[in-house]
Coordinates of C-alpha atoms and ligand atoms in Angstrom, one line a residue:
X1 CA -29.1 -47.2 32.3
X2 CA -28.3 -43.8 31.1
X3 CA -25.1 -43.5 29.1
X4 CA -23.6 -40.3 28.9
X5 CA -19.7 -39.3 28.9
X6 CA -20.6 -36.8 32.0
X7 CA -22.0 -39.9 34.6
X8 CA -19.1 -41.9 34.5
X9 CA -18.8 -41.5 38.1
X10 CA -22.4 -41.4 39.6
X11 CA -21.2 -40.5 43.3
X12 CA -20.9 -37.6 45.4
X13 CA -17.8 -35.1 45.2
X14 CA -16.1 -34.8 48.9
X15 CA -12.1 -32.8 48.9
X16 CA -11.3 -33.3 45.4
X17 CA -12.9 -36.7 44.9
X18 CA -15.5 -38.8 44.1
X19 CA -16.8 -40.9 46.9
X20 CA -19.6 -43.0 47.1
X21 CA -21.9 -43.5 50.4
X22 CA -20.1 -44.5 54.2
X23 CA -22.8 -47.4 54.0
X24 CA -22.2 -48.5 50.4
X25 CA -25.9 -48.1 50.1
X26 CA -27.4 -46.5 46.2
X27 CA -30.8 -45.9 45.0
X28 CA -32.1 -45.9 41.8
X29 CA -33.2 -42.8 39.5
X30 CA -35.2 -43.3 36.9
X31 CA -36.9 -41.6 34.3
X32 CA -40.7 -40.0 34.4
X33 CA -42.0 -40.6 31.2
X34 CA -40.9 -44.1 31.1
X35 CA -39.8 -45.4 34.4
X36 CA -36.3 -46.7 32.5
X37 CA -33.6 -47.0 35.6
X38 CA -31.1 -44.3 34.8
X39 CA -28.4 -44.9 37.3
X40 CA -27.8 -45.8 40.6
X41 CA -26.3 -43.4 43.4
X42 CA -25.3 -43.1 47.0
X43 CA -27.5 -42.5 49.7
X44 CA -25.0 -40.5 52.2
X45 CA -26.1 -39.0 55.1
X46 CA -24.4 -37.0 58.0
X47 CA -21.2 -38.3 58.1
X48 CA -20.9 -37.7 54.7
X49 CA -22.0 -34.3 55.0
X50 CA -19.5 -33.6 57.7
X51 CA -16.6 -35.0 56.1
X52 CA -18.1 -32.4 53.3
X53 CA -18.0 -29.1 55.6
X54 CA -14.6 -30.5 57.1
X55 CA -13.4 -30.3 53.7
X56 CA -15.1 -27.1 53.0
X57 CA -13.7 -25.7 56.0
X58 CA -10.0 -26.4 54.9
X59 CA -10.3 -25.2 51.5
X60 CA -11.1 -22.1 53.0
X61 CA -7.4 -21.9 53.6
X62 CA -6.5 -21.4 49.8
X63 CA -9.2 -19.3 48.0
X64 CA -8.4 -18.2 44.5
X65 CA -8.0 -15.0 43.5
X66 CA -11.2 -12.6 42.5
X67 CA -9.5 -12.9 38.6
X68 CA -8.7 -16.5 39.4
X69 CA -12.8 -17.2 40.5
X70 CA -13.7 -15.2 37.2
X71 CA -11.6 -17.5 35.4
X72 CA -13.1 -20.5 36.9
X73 CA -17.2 -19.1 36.5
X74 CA -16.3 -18.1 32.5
X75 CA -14.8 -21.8 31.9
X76 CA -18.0 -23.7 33.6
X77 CA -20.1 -21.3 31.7
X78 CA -18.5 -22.3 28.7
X79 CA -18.1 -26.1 29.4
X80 CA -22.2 -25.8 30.0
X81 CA -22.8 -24.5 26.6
X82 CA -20.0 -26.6 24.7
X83 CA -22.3 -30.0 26.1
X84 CA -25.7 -28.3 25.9
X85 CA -26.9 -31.2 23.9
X86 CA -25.8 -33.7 26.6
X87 CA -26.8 -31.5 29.7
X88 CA -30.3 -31.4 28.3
X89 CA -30.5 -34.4 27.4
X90 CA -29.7 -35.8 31.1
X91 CA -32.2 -33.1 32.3
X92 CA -35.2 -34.2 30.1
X93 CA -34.4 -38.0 31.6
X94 CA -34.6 -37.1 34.7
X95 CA -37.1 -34.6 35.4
X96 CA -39.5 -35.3 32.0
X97 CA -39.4 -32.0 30.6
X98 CA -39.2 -31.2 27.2
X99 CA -36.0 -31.3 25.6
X100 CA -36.9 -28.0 24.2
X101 CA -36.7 -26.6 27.7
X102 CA -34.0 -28.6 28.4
X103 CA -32.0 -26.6 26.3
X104 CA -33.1 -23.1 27.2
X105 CA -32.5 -24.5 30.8
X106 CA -28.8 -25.6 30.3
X107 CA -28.1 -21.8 28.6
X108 CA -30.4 -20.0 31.4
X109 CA -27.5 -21.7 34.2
X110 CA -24.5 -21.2 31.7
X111 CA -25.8 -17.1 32.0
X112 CA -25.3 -17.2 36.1
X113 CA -21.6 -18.5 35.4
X114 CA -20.8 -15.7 32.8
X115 CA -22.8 -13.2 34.6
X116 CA -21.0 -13.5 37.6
X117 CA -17.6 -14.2 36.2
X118 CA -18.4 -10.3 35.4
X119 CA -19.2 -9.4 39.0
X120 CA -15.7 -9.6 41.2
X121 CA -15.3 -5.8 41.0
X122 CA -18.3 -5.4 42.9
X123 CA -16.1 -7.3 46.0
X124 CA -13.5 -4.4 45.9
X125 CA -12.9 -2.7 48.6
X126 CA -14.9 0.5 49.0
X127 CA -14.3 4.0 51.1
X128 CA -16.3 6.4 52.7
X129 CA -16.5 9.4 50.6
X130 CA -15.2 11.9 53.5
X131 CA -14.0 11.1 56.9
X132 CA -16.4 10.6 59.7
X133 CA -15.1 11.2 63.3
X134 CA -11.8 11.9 62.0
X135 CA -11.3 8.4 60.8
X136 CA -10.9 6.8 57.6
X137 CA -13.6 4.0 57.1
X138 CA -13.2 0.9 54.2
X139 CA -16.0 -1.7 53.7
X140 CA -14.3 -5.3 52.8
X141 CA -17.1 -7.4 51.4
X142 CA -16.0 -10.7 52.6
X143 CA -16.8 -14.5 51.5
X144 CA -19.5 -16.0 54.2
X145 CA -17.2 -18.9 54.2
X146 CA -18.5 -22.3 54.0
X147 CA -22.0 -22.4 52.1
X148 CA -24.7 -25.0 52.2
X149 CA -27.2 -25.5 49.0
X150 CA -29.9 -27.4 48.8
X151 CA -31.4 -27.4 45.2
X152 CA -35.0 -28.8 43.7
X153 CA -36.0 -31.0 41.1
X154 CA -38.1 -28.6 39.1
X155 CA -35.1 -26.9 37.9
X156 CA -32.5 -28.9 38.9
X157 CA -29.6 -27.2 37.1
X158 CA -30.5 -24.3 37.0
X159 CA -31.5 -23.6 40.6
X160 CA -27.9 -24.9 41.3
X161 CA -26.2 -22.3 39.2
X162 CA -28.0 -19.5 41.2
X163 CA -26.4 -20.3 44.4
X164 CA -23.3 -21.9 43.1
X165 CA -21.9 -19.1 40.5
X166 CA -22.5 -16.3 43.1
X167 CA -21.2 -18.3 46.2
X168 CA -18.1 -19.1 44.1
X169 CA -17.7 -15.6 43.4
X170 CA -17.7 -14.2 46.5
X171 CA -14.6 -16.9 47.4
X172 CA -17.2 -19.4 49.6
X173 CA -16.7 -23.0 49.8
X174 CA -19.7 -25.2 48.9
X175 CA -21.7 -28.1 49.7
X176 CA -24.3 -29.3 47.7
X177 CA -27.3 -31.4 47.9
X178 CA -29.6 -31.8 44.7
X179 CA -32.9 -33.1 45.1
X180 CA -33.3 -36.7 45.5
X181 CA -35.2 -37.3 42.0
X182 CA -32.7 -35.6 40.0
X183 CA -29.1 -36.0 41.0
X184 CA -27.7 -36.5 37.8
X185 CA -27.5 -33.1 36.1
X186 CA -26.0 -31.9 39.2
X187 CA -23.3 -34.7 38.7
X188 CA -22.8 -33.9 35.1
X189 CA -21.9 -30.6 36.1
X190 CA -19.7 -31.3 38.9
X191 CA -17.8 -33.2 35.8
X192 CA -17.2 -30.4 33.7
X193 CA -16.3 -28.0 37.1
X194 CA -14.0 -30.5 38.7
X195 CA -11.6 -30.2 35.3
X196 CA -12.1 -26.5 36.0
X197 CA -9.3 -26.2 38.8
X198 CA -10.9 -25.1 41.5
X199 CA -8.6 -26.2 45.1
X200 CA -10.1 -29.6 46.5
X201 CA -12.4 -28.5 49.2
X202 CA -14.1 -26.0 47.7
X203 CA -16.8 -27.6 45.9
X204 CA -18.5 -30.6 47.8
X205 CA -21.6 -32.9 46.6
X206 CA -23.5 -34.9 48.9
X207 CA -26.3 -37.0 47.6
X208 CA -28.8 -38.8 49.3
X209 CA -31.2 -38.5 52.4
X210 CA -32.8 -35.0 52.6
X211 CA -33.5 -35.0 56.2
X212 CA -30.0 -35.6 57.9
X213 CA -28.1 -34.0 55.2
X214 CA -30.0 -30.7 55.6
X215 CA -30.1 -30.7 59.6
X216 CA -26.2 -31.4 59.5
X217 CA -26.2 -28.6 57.0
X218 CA -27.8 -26.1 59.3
X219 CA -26.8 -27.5 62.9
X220 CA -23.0 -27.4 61.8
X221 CA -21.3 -24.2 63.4
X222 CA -19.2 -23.7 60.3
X223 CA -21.9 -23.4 57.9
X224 CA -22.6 -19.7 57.6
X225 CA -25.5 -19.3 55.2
X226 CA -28.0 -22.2 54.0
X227 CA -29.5 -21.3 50.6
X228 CA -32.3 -23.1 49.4
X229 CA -35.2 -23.4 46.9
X230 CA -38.4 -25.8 47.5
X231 CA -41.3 -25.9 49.8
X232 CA -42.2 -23.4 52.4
X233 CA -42.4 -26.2 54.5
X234 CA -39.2 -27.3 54.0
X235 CA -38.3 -23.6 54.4
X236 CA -39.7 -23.4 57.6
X237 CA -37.6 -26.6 58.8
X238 CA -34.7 -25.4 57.7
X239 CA -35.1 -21.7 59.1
X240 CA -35.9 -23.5 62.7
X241 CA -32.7 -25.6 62.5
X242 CA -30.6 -22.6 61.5
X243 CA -31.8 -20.6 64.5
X244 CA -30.1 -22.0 67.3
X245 CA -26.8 -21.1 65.3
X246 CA -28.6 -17.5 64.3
X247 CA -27.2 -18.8 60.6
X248 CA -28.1 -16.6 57.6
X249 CA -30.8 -18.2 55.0
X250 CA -32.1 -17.2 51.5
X251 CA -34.8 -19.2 51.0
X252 CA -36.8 -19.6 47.7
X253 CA -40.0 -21.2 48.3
X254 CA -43.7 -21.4 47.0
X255 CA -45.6 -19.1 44.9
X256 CA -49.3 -18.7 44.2
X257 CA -49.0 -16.4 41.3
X258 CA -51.2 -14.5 40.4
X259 CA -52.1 -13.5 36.3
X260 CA -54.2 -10.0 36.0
X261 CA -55.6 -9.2 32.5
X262 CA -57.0 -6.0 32.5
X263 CA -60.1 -4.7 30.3
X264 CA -57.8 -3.0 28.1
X265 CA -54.9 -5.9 27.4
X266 CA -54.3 -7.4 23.7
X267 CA -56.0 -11.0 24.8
X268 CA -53.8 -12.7 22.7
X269 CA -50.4 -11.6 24.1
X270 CA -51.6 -12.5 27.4
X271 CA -53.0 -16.0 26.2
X272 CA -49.7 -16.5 24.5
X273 CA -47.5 -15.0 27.7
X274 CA -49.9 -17.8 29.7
X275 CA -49.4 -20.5 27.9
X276 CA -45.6 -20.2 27.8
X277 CA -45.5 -19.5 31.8
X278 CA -48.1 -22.0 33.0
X279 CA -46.9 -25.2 30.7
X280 CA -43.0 -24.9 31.2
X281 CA -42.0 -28.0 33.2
X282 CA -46.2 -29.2 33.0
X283 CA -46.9 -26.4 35.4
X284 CA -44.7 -27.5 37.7
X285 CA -42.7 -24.1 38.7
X286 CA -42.7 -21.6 41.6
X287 CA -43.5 -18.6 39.2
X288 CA -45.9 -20.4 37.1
X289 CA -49.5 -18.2 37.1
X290 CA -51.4 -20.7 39.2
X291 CA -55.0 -17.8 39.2
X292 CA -55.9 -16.3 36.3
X293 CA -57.8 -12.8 36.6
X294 CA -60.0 -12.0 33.5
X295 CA -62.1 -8.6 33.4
X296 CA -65.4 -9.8 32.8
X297 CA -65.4 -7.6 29.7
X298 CA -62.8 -9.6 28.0
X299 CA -63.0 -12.8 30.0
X300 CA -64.8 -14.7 27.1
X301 CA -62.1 -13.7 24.4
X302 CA -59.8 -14.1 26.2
X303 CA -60.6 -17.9 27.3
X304 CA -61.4 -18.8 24.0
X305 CA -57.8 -17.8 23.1
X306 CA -56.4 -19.5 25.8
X307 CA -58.7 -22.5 25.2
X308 CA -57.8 -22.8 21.5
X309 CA -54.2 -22.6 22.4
X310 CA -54.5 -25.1 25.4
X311 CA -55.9 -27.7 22.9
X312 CA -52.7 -27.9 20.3
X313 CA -50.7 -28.7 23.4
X314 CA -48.9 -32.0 22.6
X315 CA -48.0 -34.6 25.8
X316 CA -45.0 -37.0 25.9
X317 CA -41.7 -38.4 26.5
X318 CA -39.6 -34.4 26.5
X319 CA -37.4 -37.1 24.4
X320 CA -39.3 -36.5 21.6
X321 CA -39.4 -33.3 19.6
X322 CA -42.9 -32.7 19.7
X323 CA -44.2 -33.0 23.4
X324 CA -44.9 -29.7 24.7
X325 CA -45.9 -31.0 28.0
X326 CA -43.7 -33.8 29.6
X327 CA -44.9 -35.8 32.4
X328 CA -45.8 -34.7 36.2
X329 CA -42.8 -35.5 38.5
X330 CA -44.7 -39.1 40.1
X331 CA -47.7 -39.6 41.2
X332 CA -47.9 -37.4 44.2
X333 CA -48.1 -35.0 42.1
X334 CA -50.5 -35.9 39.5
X335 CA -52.6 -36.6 43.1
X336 CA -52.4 -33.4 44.0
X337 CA -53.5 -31.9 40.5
X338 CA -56.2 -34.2 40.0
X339 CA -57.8 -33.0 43.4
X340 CA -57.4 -29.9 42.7
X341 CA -59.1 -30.2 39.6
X342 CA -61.7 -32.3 41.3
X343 CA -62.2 -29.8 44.3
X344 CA -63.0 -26.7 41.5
X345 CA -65.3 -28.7 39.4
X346 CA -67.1 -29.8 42.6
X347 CA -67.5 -25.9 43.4
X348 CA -69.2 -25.6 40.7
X349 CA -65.8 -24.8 37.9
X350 CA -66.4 -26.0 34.3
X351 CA -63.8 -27.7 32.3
X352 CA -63.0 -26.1 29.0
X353 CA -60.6 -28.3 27.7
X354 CA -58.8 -31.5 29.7
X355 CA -60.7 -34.7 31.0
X356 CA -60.5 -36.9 33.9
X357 CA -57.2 -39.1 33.2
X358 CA -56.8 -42.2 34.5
X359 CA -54.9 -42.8 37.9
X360 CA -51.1 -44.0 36.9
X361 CA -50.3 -47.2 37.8
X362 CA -47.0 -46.3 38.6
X363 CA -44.7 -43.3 40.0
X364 CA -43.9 -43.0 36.4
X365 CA -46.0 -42.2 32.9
X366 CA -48.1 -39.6 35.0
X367 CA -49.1 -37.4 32.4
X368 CA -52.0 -35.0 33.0
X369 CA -53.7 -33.7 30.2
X370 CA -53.7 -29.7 30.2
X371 CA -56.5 -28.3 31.5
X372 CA -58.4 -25.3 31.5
X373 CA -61.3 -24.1 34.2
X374 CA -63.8 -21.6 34.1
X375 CA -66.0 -20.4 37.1
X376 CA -62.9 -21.0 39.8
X377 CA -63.3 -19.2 42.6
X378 CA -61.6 -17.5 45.3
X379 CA -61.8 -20.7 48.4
X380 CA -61.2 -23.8 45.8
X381 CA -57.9 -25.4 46.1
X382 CA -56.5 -24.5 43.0
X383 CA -56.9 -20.7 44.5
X384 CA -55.3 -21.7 47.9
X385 CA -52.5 -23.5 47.2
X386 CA -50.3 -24.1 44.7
X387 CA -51.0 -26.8 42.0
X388 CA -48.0 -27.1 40.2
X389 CA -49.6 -29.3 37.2
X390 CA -50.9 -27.8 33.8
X391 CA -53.9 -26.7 34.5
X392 CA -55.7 -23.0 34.2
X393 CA -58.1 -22.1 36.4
X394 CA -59.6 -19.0 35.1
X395 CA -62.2 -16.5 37.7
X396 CA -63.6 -13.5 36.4
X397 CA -63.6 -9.7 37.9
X398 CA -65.0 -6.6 38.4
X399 CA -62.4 -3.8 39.4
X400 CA -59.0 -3.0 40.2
X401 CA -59.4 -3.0 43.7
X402 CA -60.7 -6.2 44.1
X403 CA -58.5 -7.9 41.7
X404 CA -56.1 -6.4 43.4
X405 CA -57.2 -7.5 46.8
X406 CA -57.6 -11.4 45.6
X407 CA -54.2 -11.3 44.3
X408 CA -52.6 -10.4 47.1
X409 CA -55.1 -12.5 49.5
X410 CA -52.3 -15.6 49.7
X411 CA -49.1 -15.8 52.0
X412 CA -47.2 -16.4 49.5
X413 CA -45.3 -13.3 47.6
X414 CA -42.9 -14.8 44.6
X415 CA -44.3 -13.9 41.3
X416 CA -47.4 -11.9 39.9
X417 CA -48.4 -10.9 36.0
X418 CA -50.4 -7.6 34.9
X419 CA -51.7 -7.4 31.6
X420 CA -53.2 -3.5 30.5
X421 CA -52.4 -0.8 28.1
X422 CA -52.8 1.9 30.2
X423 CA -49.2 2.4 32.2
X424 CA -50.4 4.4 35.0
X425 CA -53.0 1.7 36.2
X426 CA -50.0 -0.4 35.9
X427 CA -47.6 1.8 38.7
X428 CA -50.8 2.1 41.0
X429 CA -51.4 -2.0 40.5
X430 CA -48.1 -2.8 40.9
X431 CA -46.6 -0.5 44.0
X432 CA -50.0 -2.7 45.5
X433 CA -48.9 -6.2 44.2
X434 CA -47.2 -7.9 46.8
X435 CA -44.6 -10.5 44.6
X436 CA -41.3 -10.0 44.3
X437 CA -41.2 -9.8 41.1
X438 CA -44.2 -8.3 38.6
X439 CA -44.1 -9.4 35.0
X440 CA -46.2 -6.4 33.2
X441 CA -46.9 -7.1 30.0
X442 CA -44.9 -10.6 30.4
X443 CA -45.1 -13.7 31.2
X444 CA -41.0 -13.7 31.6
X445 CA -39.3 -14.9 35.0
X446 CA -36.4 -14.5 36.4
X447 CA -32.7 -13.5 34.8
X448 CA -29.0 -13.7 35.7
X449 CA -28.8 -9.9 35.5
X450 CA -31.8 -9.1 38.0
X451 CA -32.4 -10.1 41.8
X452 CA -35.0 -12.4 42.6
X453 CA -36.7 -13.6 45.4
X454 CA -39.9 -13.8 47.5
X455 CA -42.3 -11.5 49.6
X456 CA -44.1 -13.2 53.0
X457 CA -44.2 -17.1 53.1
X458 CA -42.3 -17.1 49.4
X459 CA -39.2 -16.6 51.4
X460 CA -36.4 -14.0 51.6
X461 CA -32.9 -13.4 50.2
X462 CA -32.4 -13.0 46.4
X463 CA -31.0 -14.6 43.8
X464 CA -29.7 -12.6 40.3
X465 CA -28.2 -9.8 39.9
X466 CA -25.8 -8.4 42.7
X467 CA -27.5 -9.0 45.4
X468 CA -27.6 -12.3 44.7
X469 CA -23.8 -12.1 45.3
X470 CA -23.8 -10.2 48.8
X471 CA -25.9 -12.8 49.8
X472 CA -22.6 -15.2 50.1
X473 CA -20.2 -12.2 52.0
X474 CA -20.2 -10.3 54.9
X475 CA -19.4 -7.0 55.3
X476 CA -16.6 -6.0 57.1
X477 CA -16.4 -2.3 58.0
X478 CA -12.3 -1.0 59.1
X479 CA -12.0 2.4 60.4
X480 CA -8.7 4.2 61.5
X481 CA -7.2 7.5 62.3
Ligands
ADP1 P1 -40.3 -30.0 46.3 O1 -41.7 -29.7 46.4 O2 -39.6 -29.2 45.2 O3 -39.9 -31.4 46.2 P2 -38.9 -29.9 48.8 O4 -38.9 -28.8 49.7 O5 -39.6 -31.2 49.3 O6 -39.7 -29.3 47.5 O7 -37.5 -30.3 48.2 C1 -36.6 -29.3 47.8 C2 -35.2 -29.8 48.3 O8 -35.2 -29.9 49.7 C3 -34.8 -31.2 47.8 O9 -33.4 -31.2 47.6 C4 -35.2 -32.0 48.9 O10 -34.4 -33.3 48.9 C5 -34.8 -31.2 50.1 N1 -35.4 -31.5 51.4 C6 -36.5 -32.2 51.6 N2 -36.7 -32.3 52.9 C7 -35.7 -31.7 53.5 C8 -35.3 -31.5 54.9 N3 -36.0 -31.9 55.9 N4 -34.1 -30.9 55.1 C9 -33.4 -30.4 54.1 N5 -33.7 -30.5 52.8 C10 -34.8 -31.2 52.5

């Protein structure tokens, strides 16, 4: 069991307290690397979630102040960094990352709380310069009202601080539901928020099963906007539930990112930028480079200093210090890897570094040993679809155009890297690219500053920056004599 001063209540959060499930039903959550049982917590459903957007729904009634919300984001900013240690730790138990990532995850979700405790002047009133049909004309950016956000496991505090800081600072009222394999991070933090004096009502926490929870979520008439992060086919559920309502989404979801480096890149800042984007989390994140584009006048370089890199790579518990690579979520997962893997070499791909680990016997301990491929090409599965494990699959090409062309030849649009020298290949490559957002030059994804989001099947809506914000208001236009 997992002992930490922020799980003393491991339940879900419904008008101002903690309340476990109708049916008095938990399950367990336990930990990757070793499959220890962390905690137990409720499995809630629709009632739950109801009672949740009843509550929502009331605490409408009493929204803060814009200086009050400020006050609120600034405080659970500062409460995330004050128990960093703790935050990561509970992160590394649950999902298996490093605690090294941990760490830059627990300050990466303290940055949306101060970044949008900055923000509430944006919600002020604004005017039409001169008068238009005689009339004076104010646009009132308004709170959506009450919120639904459903969060992933890959990220799982982080992705909650992109939807909950903004919706907070608009003046929405929230329910939550983390991912099923990693409550407990979004637990802690409802701990350090719930001394934060927000009314009771506002925030709400429902754990438990994903299906009910999110059609209550998006059938409800008083939900006004559904943000979520996690499968496009998820995505596409959730969009065809919120239909019949005509309910607002944002909706993060895959990514098939492409990595470009061009003839005339410095190899080893693109190895480096690779290796930091495609091992975070073992691979396992929307933005991650998931093809690798090499000129074939570079490509051998450029593999070996991948390859070499790729090889110091140490696996383990993210409890210890040294792992660079934790384990993959469960065994699903390491499934999917290992056939993709399977599918390239079969194609005709040859493995650089990695070999053929055993099948886990277990959900748990499924570590896959980074990988890199050579020879991948455009049909293979590790092309097609995403593989979120640590592995590079490396293809080799010609020009431009056709890089370009294979880039963009996915339906997903989230994230893409360039690698050259020469800045105006760059604008012609990237006004091409297709991804929502470009790292040139970088491996680097998204920050609290900057909107983020998806092109095509990645999704649409943004989170960052201030659009992330108008994603949780309306607008509301007055005009008068
Ligand atoms: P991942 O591949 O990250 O597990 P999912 O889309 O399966 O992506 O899960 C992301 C989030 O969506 C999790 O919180 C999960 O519990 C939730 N989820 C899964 N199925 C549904 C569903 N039918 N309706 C609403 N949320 C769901």
């Amino acid at each position: 069991m997992i002992d930490s001063p922020l799980l003393e209540k491991c339940a879900g959060y419904i008008g101002g307290r903690w309340v476990g499930a109708k049916s008095g039903q938990t399950f367990a959550v336990s930990n990757p690397a070793t499959g220890d049982h962390l905690a137990d917590v409720p499995v809630m459903a629709d009632g739950e979630t109801v009672a949740a957007i009843e509550a929502a729904v009331a605490a409408l009634r009493k929204i803060l102040s814009p200086e009050q919300r400020s006050t609120w984001l600034l405080s659970v900013g500062q409460k995330l960094l004050e128990h960093k240690q703790e935050l990561a730790r509970i992160v590394t138990l649950e999902n298996g990352k490093p605690l090294k990532e941990s760490l830059v995850e627990v300050e990466y979700a303290a940055g949306f709380f101060s970044y949008y405790s900055q923000q509430l002047s944006h919600l002020d009133p604004e005017a039409l310069p001169k008068p238009v049909r005689n009339c004076r004309w104010m646009m009132h950016h308004r709170p959506a009202g009450v919120v639904g956000l459903i969060t992933p496991w890959n990220f799982p505090l982080a992705m909650l601080a992109k939807k909950l800081a903004p919706a907070i600072a608009a003046g929405c009222s929230v329910v939550v539901k983390p991912a099923r394999l990693t409550p407990l991070s979004t637990i802690a933090l409802w701990a350090l928020a719930d001394s934060a004096g927000l009314p009771p009502g506002q925030l709400n926490l429902v754990i438990g099963q994903a299906g009910p929870i999110g059609e209550t979520l998006c059938k409800h008439p008083e939900v006004r906007v559904i943000s979520f992060t996690g499968s496009t086919k998820v995505g596409k559920t959730l969009a065809l539930n919120a239909a019949n309502h005509v309910k607002r989404l944002s909706l993060e979801l895959g990514g098939n990112a492409p990595f470009i480096v061009c003839e005339d890149s410095d190899v080893d800042v693109a190895a480096n930028a690779l290796l930091v984007n495609k091992f975070r989390a073992s691979g396992q994140t929307c933005v991650c480079a998931n093809r690798v584009y090499a000129h074939r006048s570079i490509a051998e370089p450029f593999t070996d200093a991948v390859s070499s890199r790729v090889k110091e790579l140490q696996v383990g518990d993210g409890l210890d210090p040294a792992t660079d690579v934790g384990p993959l979520i469960n065994r699903v997962a390491f499934d999917k890897v290992a056939e993709h893997v399977r599918d390239a070499l079969a194609g005709g791909a040859q493995r650089i570094v990695g070999e053929d680990p055993p099948r886990p016997k277990h959900d748990w301990g499924c570590f896959y040993p980074p990988t890199v491929l050579t020879g991948v090409q455009t049909q293979m599965m590790l092309c097609r679809d995403e593989t979120f494990g640590p592995v590079v699959g490396i293809s080799v090409f010609n020009t431009e155009e056709a890089v370009v062309t294979e880039a963009n030849s996915t339906q997903y649009g989230l994230a893409a890297y360039l690698f050259t020298q020469d800045s105006d290949r760059a604008d012609r490559m990237i006004r091409q690219l297709h991804f929502g957002h470009v790292g040139f030059n970088t491996g680097t994804g998204p920050a609290p500053e900057a909107p983020f989001g998806g092109m095509k099947q990645s999704g649409f809506g943004r989170e960052g920056g201030l659009e992330g914000l108008f994603e949780f208001c309306e607008t509301q236009t007055v005009v008068r004599p």
